Amino acid sequence: MADLSVKMAGMDFRSCIFNAAGPKDVTLKELETIGASRSAAITMKSCTKEPRQGNEEPRYYALDMGSINSMGLPNLGYKEYVKFPSLLKSFGKPVIASVSGLCLEDNIQILEAFNDSEVSAIELNLSCPNIKGKPQIGYDFAQMDEVLKEALRISKKPMGVKLPPYFDFIHFEEASGILKRRKPAFVSCINSIGNALVIDAEKEAPVIKPKGGFGGLGGAYIKYTALANVRKFYEMIEMPIIGVGGISSGKDAFEFILAGASAVQIGTAFMEEGPMIFGRVHDELASFMARKGYTRLDDFRGRLKQA
Ligand code: DHB
């Protein structure tokens, strides 16, 4: 039987497959559902200092091969997420907080509060595309460097960073330089491809309401961009990479690990399929590996061959 376990950033994961920050992870009840599923960790919704209702609806739309969303960070506020890890302990898996403060001061306050919580790790989100008037920090390298420096100074938890997709090699180099200097515990890539526009031709209108219809694209549409980001960072930096973007099968997970991912997260496909997806992808990956004669993830991680 294949061993899909992973040790990463000081944590033990039963498998390399768990939920991405975003879908169905706002309330304690939703997080308990993830806890009871075969997700190897419980990742919580990106939190802000104050509770937020999020953007106006419709703000999520499922497409043939993915989704578009402009949720606008609906969440209960960090004080709730600081309490949840101890309430989720019985599931015996890492609990990861996603932190998405609206300014550096908020992030510092939130990270300080998580220092005194039972959370296993922090994923600092530098890539939310859906807040009006707030650019994605991951596209402003000076700000990204400053935020990472301060956040890593404050946090006593293993802290990784969630990045937006990059499309140009010079941007991978700039981002890699910052990551090498600041040394987060892991990198999660990619967030949704920001500010896509999906139009309903019959209605002659966008399918979502906020920001004139512009929102983050997720799911299978973004898998190849996500694979490219995982591969580039695997080549350029020595730290664990969590691959996310368009994973909905064991074969998808295999491709991400081959590109260099230590683990994978599932977003849109969890939203659409529900919590059974974690066990399905796990079993499919195990079968795929067995067919190839692999028994552990280290047998093929990063070992992408030339065409
Ligand atoms: C939201 C979307 C994101 O892609 C993200 O990283 C954080 C929050 C949102 O709209 O809620």
Coordinates of C-alpha atoms and ligand atoms in Angstrom, one line a residue:
M1 CA 0.0 0.0 0.0
A2 CA 1.4 3.4 -0.9
D3 CA 2.5 5.7 1.9
L4 CA 1.2 9.2 1.1
S5 CA 2.3 10.7 4.4
V6 CA 4.3 14.0 4.5
K7 CA 6.4 15.8 7.1
M8 CA 6.5 19.5 6.4
A9 CA 7.1 22.7 8.3
G10 CA 7.3 20.8 11.6
M11 CA 4.0 19.0 11.0
D12 CA 3.0 15.4 10.3
F13 CA 0.4 14.9 7.6
R14 CA -1.3 11.6 7.2
S15 CA -1.4 12.3 3.4
C16 CA -0.4 15.0 1.0
I17 CA -4.0 16.0 0.2
F18 CA -6.0 18.6 2.1
N19 CA -8.4 21.5 1.6
A20 CA -7.4 24.9 0.3
A21 CA -8.3 28.1 2.1
G22 CA -11.5 29.5 0.7
P23 CA -14.4 27.0 0.1
K24 CA -16.6 25.7 2.9
D25 CA -14.2 26.6 5.7
V26 CA -15.7 29.7 7.4
T27 CA -17.7 28.2 10.3
L28 CA -16.8 25.7 13.0
K29 CA -19.4 23.3 11.6
E30 CA -17.8 23.5 8.1
L31 CA -14.3 23.0 9.6
E32 CA -15.6 19.9 11.6
T33 CA -16.9 18.5 8.3
I34 CA -13.3 18.9 6.9
G35 CA -12.0 17.3 10.1
A36 CA -14.2 14.3 9.7
S37 CA -13.3 13.9 6.1
R38 CA -10.1 12.3 4.7
S39 CA -8.5 15.8 4.3
A40 CA -5.1 15.5 5.9
A41 CA -5.4 18.9 7.5
I42 CA -8.0 21.5 8.3
T43 CA -7.3 24.8 6.5
M44 CA -9.4 27.7 7.7
K45 CA -10.9 30.6 5.7
S46 CA -8.7 33.6 5.3
C47 CA -9.4 35.9 8.3
T48 CA -9.3 39.6 8.9
K49 CA -9.3 41.6 12.1
E50 CA -13.0 42.4 12.0
P51 CA -15.8 39.9 11.0
R52 CA -16.9 40.5 7.4
Q53 CA -20.0 39.8 5.4
G54 CA -18.1 39.9 2.2
N55 CA -19.1 41.2 -1.2
E56 CA -22.6 41.3 -2.7
E57 CA -24.2 38.2 -4.3
P58 CA -24.0 36.5 -6.7
R59 CA -20.3 36.2 -5.8
Y60 CA -19.4 32.6 -6.8
Y61 CA -20.2 30.9 -10.1
A62 CA -19.4 27.3 -11.1
L63 CA -18.2 26.9 -14.7
D64 CA -17.7 23.8 -16.8
M65 CA -14.1 23.5 -15.8
G66 CA -13.7 25.6 -12.7
S67 CA -15.2 28.7 -11.0
I68 CA -15.1 32.4 -10.6
N69 CA -15.4 34.1 -7.3
S70 CA -15.4 37.5 -5.7
M71 CA -16.3 36.5 -2.1
G72 CA -14.7 39.6 -0.5
L73 CA -13.3 37.7 2.5
P74 CA -16.5 36.8 4.3
N75 CA -15.2 35.5 7.7
L76 CA -15.9 35.5 11.4
G77 CA -12.9 37.7 12.3
Y78 CA -9.6 36.3 13.7
K79 CA -10.8 36.0 17.3
E80 CA -13.0 33.1 16.3
Y81 CA -10.3 31.3 14.3
V82 CA -7.8 31.7 17.2
K83 CA -10.3 29.6 19.3
F84 CA -11.1 26.9 16.7
P85 CA -7.9 24.8 16.7
S86 CA -8.4 23.6 20.2
L87 CA -12.0 22.8 19.4
L88 CA -10.8 20.7 16.3
K89 CA -8.2 18.8 18.3
S90 CA -10.1 15.5 18.4
F91 CA -9.6 15.1 14.6
G92 CA -5.9 14.7 15.2
K93 CA -4.7 16.6 12.1
P94 CA -2.9 19.9 11.6
V95 CA -5.1 23.0 11.7
I96 CA -3.8 25.8 9.4
A97 CA -4.9 29.4 9.8
S98 CA -5.0 31.6 6.7
V99 CA -4.3 35.2 7.6
S100 CA -5.3 38.0 5.3
G101 CA -5.3 41.3 7.3
L102 CA -6.2 44.4 5.3
C103 CA -3.0 46.1 6.4
L104 CA 0.3 45.3 8.0
E105 CA -0.9 46.4 11.5
D106 CA -3.9 44.1 11.2
N107 CA -1.7 41.2 10.2
I108 CA 0.6 41.8 13.1
Q109 CA -2.2 41.9 15.6
I110 CA -3.7 38.7 14.1
L111 CA -0.4 36.8 14.1
E112 CA 0.3 37.8 17.7
A113 CA -3.1 36.3 18.7
F114 CA -2.4 33.1 16.9
N115 CA 0.9 32.8 18.8
D116 CA -1.1 31.9 21.8
S117 CA -3.5 29.5 20.0
E118 CA -3.2 25.8 19.3
V119 CA -3.0 26.4 15.6
S120 CA -0.4 24.2 13.8
A121 CA 0.7 26.7 11.2
I122 CA -0.1 29.9 9.5
E123 CA -0.6 30.5 5.7
L124 CA -0.1 34.2 5.2
N125 CA -2.2 35.2 2.3
L126 CA -0.5 37.8 0.1
S127 CA -2.8 37.2 -2.9
C128 CA -6.5 37.9 -2.3
P129 CA -7.7 39.6 -5.6
N130 CA -11.2 40.5 -4.4
I131 CA -11.0 43.5 -2.0
K132 CA -11.9 46.7 -3.7
G133 CA -9.0 49.2 -3.6
K134 CA -6.5 46.6 -2.2
P135 CA -3.9 45.4 -4.7
Q136 CA -2.5 41.8 -4.3
I137 CA 0.6 42.2 -2.1
G138 CA 2.3 39.3 -4.0
Y139 CA 2.5 41.6 -7.1
D140 CA 4.2 44.5 -5.2
F141 CA 7.6 43.0 -4.4
A142 CA 8.7 45.8 -2.1
Q143 CA 5.6 45.5 0.0
M144 CA 5.8 41.7 -0.1
D145 CA 9.3 41.8 1.3
E146 CA 8.3 44.2 4.1
V147 CA 5.2 42.3 5.1
L148 CA 7.1 38.9 5.1
K149 CA 9.9 40.4 7.2
E150 CA 7.5 41.8 9.8
A151 CA 5.2 38.8 9.8
L152 CA 8.0 36.3 10.3
R153 CA 9.5 38.4 13.1
I154 CA 6.2 38.3 14.9
S155 CA 4.9 34.8 14.4
K156 CA 6.1 31.9 16.6
K157 CA 4.2 29.4 14.5
P158 CA 5.5 27.8 11.3
M159 CA 4.5 30.4 8.8
G160 CA 4.2 29.9 5.1
V161 CA 3.0 32.2 2.3
K162 CA 0.2 32.0 -0.2
L163 CA 1.2 33.5 -3.5
P164 CA -0.6 34.7 -6.6
P165 CA 0.3 33.2 -9.9
Y166 CA 3.3 34.6 -11.7
F167 CA 3.5 34.6 -15.5
D168 CA 7.0 36.0 -16.3
F169 CA 10.3 34.5 -15.4
I170 CA 11.6 37.8 -14.0
H171 CA 8.8 37.9 -11.5
F172 CA 9.7 34.3 -10.4
E173 CA 13.2 35.6 -9.8
E174 CA 12.1 38.6 -7.8
A175 CA 9.7 36.5 -5.7
S176 CA 12.3 33.8 -5.2
G177 CA 14.9 36.4 -4.0
I178 CA 12.5 37.5 -1.3
L179 CA 11.6 34.0 -0.3
K180 CA 15.3 33.0 0.0
R181 CA 16.0 36.1 2.1
R182 CA 12.9 35.8 4.4
K183 CA 12.6 32.0 4.6
P184 CA 9.0 31.2 5.3
A185 CA 8.3 27.6 6.4
F186 CA 6.5 26.8 3.1
V187 CA 5.1 28.4 -0.1
S188 CA 1.5 27.7 -1.3
C189 CA 0.9 28.4 -4.9
I190 CA -1.2 29.5 -6.6
N191 CA -4.1 31.6 -5.5
S192 CA -6.8 32.1 -8.1
I193 CA -5.9 34.0 -11.3
G194 CA -7.2 37.4 -10.3
N195 CA -9.7 39.5 -12.1
A196 CA -11.1 37.2 -14.8
L197 CA -14.4 38.1 -16.4
V198 CA -17.1 35.5 -17.2
I199 CA -20.0 36.7 -19.2
D200 CA -23.5 35.2 -19.6
A201 CA -24.2 35.9 -23.3
E202 CA -28.0 35.4 -22.9
K203 CA -28.2 37.9 -20.1
E204 CA -25.5 40.1 -21.6
A205 CA -24.1 40.5 -18.1
P206 CA -21.3 39.1 -16.0
V207 CA -22.1 36.0 -13.9
I208 CA -21.0 37.6 -10.6
K209 CA -21.9 41.0 -9.2
P210 CA -19.0 42.5 -7.3
K211 CA -16.4 44.6 -9.1
G212 CA -18.3 44.8 -12.4
G213 CA -18.0 41.0 -12.7
F214 CA -14.2 40.7 -12.2
G215 CA -13.2 37.8 -9.9
G216 CA -10.6 35.1 -9.2
L217 CA -10.6 32.2 -11.7
G218 CA -10.1 28.7 -10.1
G219 CA -10.3 25.1 -11.0
A220 CA -9.1 23.2 -14.1
Y221 CA -8.7 26.4 -16.1
I222 CA -5.7 27.3 -14.0
K223 CA -4.0 23.9 -13.5
Y224 CA -1.2 24.5 -16.0
T225 CA -0.4 27.9 -14.6
A226 CA -0.3 26.4 -11.1
L227 CA 1.9 23.6 -12.3
A228 CA 4.3 26.1 -13.8
N229 CA 4.4 28.1 -10.6
V230 CA 5.1 25.0 -8.5
R231 CA 7.9 23.9 -10.9
K232 CA 9.6 27.3 -11.1
F233 CA 9.7 27.7 -7.3
Y234 CA 10.8 24.1 -6.9
E235 CA 13.8 24.9 -9.2
M236 CA 14.6 28.2 -7.6
I237 CA 14.0 27.8 -3.8
E238 CA 14.6 25.1 -1.2
M239 CA 11.5 25.0 0.8
P240 CA 8.3 22.9 0.8
I241 CA 5.8 23.9 -1.8
I242 CA 2.1 23.3 -1.5
G243 CA 0.5 23.0 -4.9
V244 CA -3.0 24.4 -5.4
G245 CA -5.0 25.1 -8.5
G246 CA -7.2 22.8 -10.5
I247 CA -6.6 19.5 -8.6
S248 CA -9.6 17.2 -8.8
S249 CA -8.1 13.7 -9.4
G250 CA -5.2 11.5 -8.3
K251 CA -3.5 12.1 -11.6
D252 CA -3.7 15.9 -11.0
A253 CA -2.1 15.4 -7.6
F254 CA 0.6 13.2 -9.1
E255 CA 1.5 15.9 -11.7
F256 CA 1.9 18.5 -9.0
I257 CA 4.2 16.2 -6.9
L258 CA 6.2 15.4 -10.0
A259 CA 6.6 19.1 -10.5
G260 CA 7.9 19.4 -7.0
A261 CA 5.0 19.9 -4.6
S262 CA 5.3 18.4 -1.1
A263 CA 1.5 18.4 -0.8
V264 CA -1.6 19.6 -2.6
Q265 CA -4.7 21.6 -1.6
I266 CA -8.1 21.3 -3.2
G267 CA -10.3 24.4 -3.6
T268 CA -12.9 24.5 -6.4
A269 CA -13.3 20.7 -6.7
F270 CA -14.0 20.5 -2.9
M271 CA -16.6 23.3 -3.3
E272 CA -18.3 21.4 -6.1
E273 CA -17.9 17.8 -5.0
G274 CA -17.9 18.1 -1.2
P275 CA -15.8 16.3 1.4
M276 CA -15.7 12.9 -0.3
I277 CA -13.2 14.4 -2.7
F278 CA -10.3 14.0 -0.3
G279 CA -10.6 10.2 0.0
R280 CA -11.3 9.9 -3.7
V281 CA -8.2 11.8 -4.8
H282 CA -6.1 9.9 -2.1
D283 CA -7.2 6.5 -3.4
E284 CA -6.7 7.6 -7.1
L285 CA -3.2 8.8 -6.3
A286 CA -2.4 5.6 -4.5
S287 CA -3.6 3.5 -7.5
F288 CA -1.7 5.7 -9.9
M289 CA 1.5 5.3 -7.9
A290 CA 1.0 1.5 -7.5
R291 CA 0.7 1.2 -11.3
K292 CA 4.0 3.1 -11.7
G293 CA 5.7 1.0 -9.0
Y294 CA 6.1 3.9 -6.6
T295 CA 5.5 3.4 -2.8
R296 CA 6.4 6.8 -1.4
L297 CA 6.0 10.4 -2.6
D298 CA 9.8 10.8 -2.4
D299 CA 10.1 8.2 -5.2
F300 CA 9.0 10.8 -7.8
R301 CA 8.7 14.2 -6.1
G302 CA 10.3 16.8 -8.3
R303 CA 11.5 14.2 -10.8
L304 CA 9.9 15.7 -13.9
K305 CA 11.8 14.4 -16.9
Q306 CA 12.7 16.3 -20.1
A307 CA 10.2 16.1 -23.0
Ligands
DHB1 C1 -11.0 35.7 -1.1 C2 -10.4 35.3 -2.3 C3 -9.1 34.9 -2.4 O1 -8.6 34.4 -3.5 C4 -8.3 34.9 -1.3 O2 -7.1 34.6 -1.3 C5 -8.9 35.4 -0.1 C6 -10.2 35.7 0.0 C7 -12.3 36.1 -1.1 O3 -12.8 36.8 -2.0 O4 -13.0 35.9 0.0

